[in-house]
């Protein structure tokens, strides 16, 4: 199973509604709320293949409505160095 995890040097805080993440020590702090926070949580907990499914379940949306946006946002988090791929 391939998943994602916060990149080395990334600190994050999840207060249940908002996720704050930053590459330390330089930042900047990225504030994720709503769907973005749901994507972060799903990305850090489980297989990469099922992120969109878990986001849809958490938000009450259909998978077809969120899949493209979820995949694009995960790619953005990877490109920004906030997430990295991890094998379980």
Tab-separated table of N, CA and C in Angstrom:
chain	number	residue	atom	x	y	z
A	1	UNK	N	0.857	-1.178	0.000
A	1	UNK	CA	0.000	0.000	0.000
A	1	UNK	C	0.892	1.226	0.000
A	2	UNK	N	0.628	2.138	-0.903
A	2	UNK	CA	1.366	3.390	-0.958
A	2	UNK	C	0.500	4.486	-0.364
A	3	UNK	N	1.109	5.279	0.477
A	3	UNK	CA	0.392	6.379	1.095
A	3	UNK	C	1.229	7.633	1.061
A	4	UNK	N	0.778	8.599	1.772
A	4	UNK	CA	1.473	9.879	1.885
A	4	UNK	C	1.663	10.189	3.355
A	5	UNK	N	2.639	11.036	3.628
A	5	UNK	CA	2.860	11.491	4.995
A	5	UNK	C	3.450	12.881	4.924
A	6	UNK	N	3.415	13.625	6.033
A	6	UNK	CA	4.074	14.923	6.035
A	6	UNK	C	5.563	14.747	5.716
A	7	UNK	N	6.087	15.641	4.922
A	7	UNK	CA	7.494	15.582	4.540
A	7	UNK	C	8.384	15.821	5.755
A	8	UNK	N	9.614	15.319	5.721
A	8	UNK	CA	10.548	15.623	6.806
A	8	UNK	C	10.695	17.143	6.957
A	9	UNK	N	10.672	17.595	8.181
A	9	UNK	CA	10.787	19.025	8.440
A	9	UNK	C	9.476	19.782	8.389
A	10	UNK	N	8.379	19.077	8.127
A	10	UNK	CA	7.060	19.729	8.100
A	10	UNK	C	6.384	19.521	9.449
A	11	UNK	N	5.984	20.625	10.047
A	11	UNK	CA	5.191	20.571	11.274
A	11	UNK	C	3.738	20.829	10.898
A	12	UNK	N	2.834	20.157	11.599
A	12	UNK	CA	1.419	20.372	11.310
A	12	UNK	C	0.612	20.228	12.589
A	13	UNK	N	-0.457	20.992	12.640
A	13	UNK	CA	-1.389	20.962	13.762
A	13	UNK	C	-2.780	20.848	13.164
A	14	UNK	N	-3.551	19.907	13.669
A	14	UNK	CA	-4.935	19.703	13.232
A	14	UNK	C	-5.828	19.959	14.436
A	15	UNK	N	-6.599	21.036	14.387
A	15	UNK	CA	-7.466	21.344	15.527
A	15	UNK	C	-8.872	20.765	15.365
A	16	UNK	N	-9.035	19.882	14.385
A	16	UNK	CA	-10.335	19.261	14.153
A	16	UNK	C	-11.138	19.947	13.064
A	17	UNK	N	-10.830	21.180	12.765
A	17	UNK	CA	-11.503	21.915	11.697
A	17	UNK	C	-10.514	22.527	10.718
A	18	UNK	N	-9.372	22.958	11.236
A	18	UNK	CA	-8.351	23.621	10.432
A	18	UNK	C	-7.029	22.900	10.640
A	19	UNK	N	-6.270	22.759	9.566
A	19	UNK	CA	-4.928	22.193	9.637
A	19	UNK	C	-3.944	23.308	9.307
A	20	UNK	N	-2.941	23.454	10.157
A	20	UNK	CA	-1.855	24.400	9.936
A	20	UNK	C	-0.624	23.564	9.609
A	21	UNK	N	0.048	23.838	8.507
A	21	UNK	CA	1.236	23.077	8.119
A	21	UNK	C	2.295	24.043	7.622
A	22	UNK	N	3.547	23.725	7.934
A	22	UNK	CA	4.647	24.572	7.492
A	22	UNK	C	5.924	23.772	7.404
A	23	UNK	N	6.742	24.105	6.409
A	23	UNK	CA	8.088	23.577	6.333
A	23	UNK	C	8.924	24.441	7.268
A	24	UNK	N	9.507	23.796	8.274
A	24	UNK	CA	10.274	24.543	9.268
A	24	UNK	C	11.748	24.594	8.880
A	25	UNK	N	12.421	25.668	9.181
A	25	UNK	CA	12.009	26.794	9.998
A	25	UNK	C	11.455	27.965	9.191
A	26	UNK	N	11.525	27.913	7.873
A	26	UNK	CA	11.236	29.084	7.053
A	26	UNK	C	9.759	29.322	6.746
A	27	UNK	N	8.942	28.281	6.778
A	27	UNK	CA	7.528	28.453	6.459
A	27	UNK	C	7.331	28.629	4.966
A	28	UNK	N	6.299	29.259	4.550
A	28	UNK	CA	5.264	29.907	5.336
A	28	UNK	C	4.280	28.895	5.920
A	29	UNK	N	3.463	29.357	6.833
A	29	UNK	CA	2.408	28.511	7.386
A	29	UNK	C	1.274	28.462	6.375
A	30	UNK	N	0.841	27.253	6.065
A	30	UNK	CA	-0.282	27.040	5.163
A	30	UNK	C	-1.489	26.696	6.024
A	31	UNK	N	-2.580	27.405	5.822
A	31	UNK	CA	-3.801	27.187	6.590
A	31	UNK	C	-4.794	26.468	5.683
A	32	UNK	N	-5.194	25.273	6.103
A	32	UNK	CA	-6.118	24.451	5.330
A	32	UNK	C	-7.412	24.302	6.112
A	33	UNK	N	-8.516	24.668	5.479
A	33	UNK	CA	-9.801	24.460	6.136
A	33	UNK	C	-10.778	23.855	5.141
A	34	UNK	N	-11.918	23.446	5.632
A	34	UNK	CA	-12.936	22.850	4.769
A	34	UNK	C	-12.412	21.637	4.025
A	35	UNK	N	-12.638	21.641	2.715
A	35	UNK	CA	-12.208	20.521	1.885
A	35	UNK	C	-10.707	20.321	1.882
A	36	UNK	N	-9.940	21.407	1.947
A	36	UNK	CA	-8.482	21.295	1.964
A	36	UNK	C	-8.013	20.552	3.209
A	37	UNK	N	-8.609	20.849	4.344
A	37	UNK	CA	-8.259	20.138	5.579
A	37	UNK	C	-8.665	18.676	5.484
A	38	UNK	N	-9.811	18.408	4.900
A	38	UNK	CA	-10.264	17.021	4.732
A	38	UNK	C	-9.302	16.247	3.835
A	39	UNK	N	-8.779	16.898	2.819
A	39	UNK	CA	-7.818	16.245	1.932
A	39	UNK	C	-6.531	15.944	2.683
A	40	UNK	N	-6.023	16.901	3.456
A	40	UNK	CA	-4.795	16.674	4.237
A	40	UNK	C	-4.964	15.468	5.170
A	41	UNK	N	-6.062	15.461	5.916
A	41	UNK	CA	-6.301	14.379	6.883
A	41	UNK	C	-6.384	13.035	6.159
A	42	UNK	N	-7.129	12.991	5.066
A	42	UNK	CA	-7.263	11.737	4.316
A	42	UNK	C	-5.929	11.317	3.698
A	43	UNK	N	-5.157	12.278	3.233
A	43	UNK	CA	-3.871	11.966	2.609
A	43	UNK	C	-2.893	11.378	3.611
A	44	UNK	N	-2.972	11.809	4.847
A	44	UNK	CA	-2.032	11.356	5.875
A	44	UNK	C	-2.505	10.101	6.601
A	45	UNK	N	-3.655	9.557	6.210
A	45	UNK	CA	-4.221	8.426	6.938
A	45	UNK	C	-4.831	7.409	5.981
A	46	UNK	N	-4.001	6.572	5.399
A	46	UNK	CA	-4.524	5.531	4.526
A	46	UNK	C	-3.842	5.521	3.177
A	47	UNK	N	-4.365	4.716	2.287
A	47	UNK	CA	-3.743	4.566	0.978
A	47	UNK	C	-4.023	5.784	0.104
A	48	UNK	N	-3.071	6.053	-0.760
A	48	UNK	CA	-3.231	7.181	-1.677
A	48	UNK	C	-4.407	6.951	-2.625
A	49	UNK	N	-4.624	5.710	-3.010
A	49	UNK	CA	-5.683	5.382	-3.969
A	49	UNK	C	-7.076	5.706	-3.451
A	50	UNK	N	-7.252	5.753	-2.129
A	50	UNK	CA	-8.600	5.963	-1.589
A	50	UNK	C	-8.812	7.347	-0.985
A	51	UNK	N	-7.906	8.289	-1.241
A	51	UNK	CA	-8.054	9.631	-0.659
A	51	UNK	C	-9.370	10.275	-1.089
A	52	UNK	N	-9.659	10.267	-2.378
A	52	UNK	CA	-10.886	10.916	-2.863
A	52	UNK	C	-12.124	10.280	-2.244
A	53	UNK	N	-12.119	8.968	-2.099
A	53	UNK	CA	-13.254	8.267	-1.497
A	53	UNK	C	-13.460	8.721	-0.052
A	54	UNK	N	-12.357	8.833	0.703
A	54	UNK	CA	-12.462	9.227	2.102
A	54	UNK	C	-12.853	10.694	2.244
A	55	UNK	N	-12.387	11.545	1.329
A	55	UNK	CA	-12.787	12.955	1.355
A	55	UNK	C	-14.278	13.067	1.032
A	56	UNK	N	-14.732	12.324	0.046
A	56	UNK	CA	-16.159	12.353	-0.303
A	56	UNK	C	-17.007	11.926	0.885
A	57	UNK	N	-16.581	10.873	1.567
A	57	UNK	CA	-17.322	10.403	2.741
A	57	UNK	C	-17.329	11.455	3.849
A	58	UNK	N	-16.190	12.085	4.088
A	58	UNK	CA	-16.078	13.071	5.164
A	58	UNK	C	-16.875	14.345	4.880
A	59	UNK	N	-17.016	14.692	3.600
A	59	UNK	CA	-17.677	15.944	3.245
A	59	UNK	C	-19.115	15.768	2.771
A	60	UNK	N	-19.520	14.520	2.540
A	60	UNK	CA	-20.880	14.275	2.058
A	60	UNK	C	-21.033	14.507	0.563
A	61	UNK	N	-19.917	14.638	-0.144
A	61	UNK	CA	-19.960	14.840	-1.597
A	61	UNK	C	-19.833	13.494	-2.299
A	62	UNK	N	-20.110	13.480	-3.590
A	62	UNK	CA	-19.909	12.244	-4.355
A	62	UNK	C	-18.451	12.179	-4.802
A	63	UNK	N	-17.968	10.966	-4.951
A	63	UNK	CA	-16.578	10.775	-5.367
A	63	UNK	C	-16.336	11.439	-6.719
A	64	UNK	N	-17.278	11.310	-7.631
A	64	UNK	CA	-17.092	11.896	-8.964
A	64	UNK	C	-17.003	13.419	-8.901
A	65	UNK	N	-17.651	14.034	-7.913
A	65	UNK	CA	-17.587	15.487	-7.773
A	65	UNK	C	-16.262	15.974	-7.206
A	66	UNK	N	-15.582	15.139	-6.410
A	66	UNK	CA	-14.364	15.608	-5.733
A	66	UNK	C	-13.065	15.019	-6.276
A	67	UNK	N	-13.136	13.925	-7.005
A	67	UNK	CA	-11.918	13.202	-7.395
A	67	UNK	C	-10.871	14.087	-8.070
A	68	UNK	N	-11.236	14.828	-9.101
A	68	UNK	CA	-10.258	15.636	-9.831
A	68	UNK	C	-9.639	16.716	-8.944
A	69	UNK	N	-10.470	17.380	-8.142
A	69	UNK	CA	-9.958	18.422	-7.249
A	69	UNK	C	-9.054	17.848	-6.170
A	70	UNK	N	-9.429	16.695	-5.627
A	70	UNK	CA	-8.612	16.046	-4.599
A	70	UNK	C	-7.258	15.676	-5.182
A	71	UNK	N	-7.253	15.041	-6.340
A	71	UNK	CA	-5.996	14.631	-6.949
A	71	UNK	C	-5.117	15.834	-7.281
A	72	UNK	N	-5.703	16.915	-7.775
A	72	UNK	CA	-4.929	18.121	-8.092
A	72	UNK	C	-4.352	18.742	-6.823
A	73	UNK	N	-5.129	18.772	-5.748
A	73	UNK	CA	-4.645	19.383	-4.513
A	73	UNK	C	-3.556	18.532	-3.867
A	74	UNK	N	-3.682	17.217	-3.929
A	74	UNK	CA	-2.628	16.335	-3.419
A	74	UNK	C	-1.336	16.594	-4.191
A	75	UNK	N	-1.418	16.731	-5.495
A	75	UNK	CA	-0.226	17.030	-6.298
A	75	UNK	C	0.376	18.370	-5.897
A	76	UNK	N	-0.458	19.353	-5.581
A	76	UNK	CA	0.035	20.654	-5.130
A	76	UNK	C	0.755	20.529	-3.785
A	77	UNK	N	0.188	19.759	-2.862
A	77	UNK	CA	0.837	19.558	-1.561
A	77	UNK	C	2.180	18.856	-1.717
A	78	UNK	N	2.269	17.918	-2.645
A	78	UNK	CA	3.536	17.249	-2.932
A	78	UNK	C	4.531	18.237	-3.542
A	79	UNK	N	4.092	19.034	-4.486
A	79	UNK	CA	4.966	19.995	-5.157
A	79	UNK	C	5.481	21.064	-4.194
A	80	UNK	N	4.664	21.428	-3.217
A	80	UNK	CA	5.070	22.445	-2.234
A	80	UNK	C	5.961	21.876	-1.145
A	81	UNK	N	6.191	20.574	-1.184
A	81	UNK	CA	7.065	19.942	-0.209
A	81	UNK	C	6.430	19.700	1.143
A	82	UNK	N	5.097	19.740	1.199
A	82	UNK	CA	4.404	19.491	2.461
A	82	UNK	C	4.138	18.010	2.692
A	83	UNK	N	3.937	17.267	1.618
A	83	UNK	CA	3.713	15.818	1.705
A	83	UNK	C	4.762	15.100	0.874
A	84	UNK	N	5.047	13.867	1.250
A	84	UNK	CA	5.901	12.974	0.469
A	84	UNK	C	5.237	11.606	0.414
A	85	UNK	N	5.636	10.817	-0.582
A	85	UNK	CA	5.127	9.463	-0.683
A	85	UNK	C	5.823	8.582	0.333
A	86	UNK	N	5.070	7.653	0.897
A	86	UNK	CA	5.600	6.727	1.894
A	86	UNK	C	5.010	5.359	1.637
A	87	UNK	N	5.806	4.336	1.766
A	87	UNK	CA	5.314	2.963	1.625
A	87	UNK	C	5.041	2.398	3.014
A	88	UNK	N	3.941	1.680	3.131
A	88	UNK	CA	3.580	1.078	4.416
A	88	UNK	C	4.162	-0.298	4.537
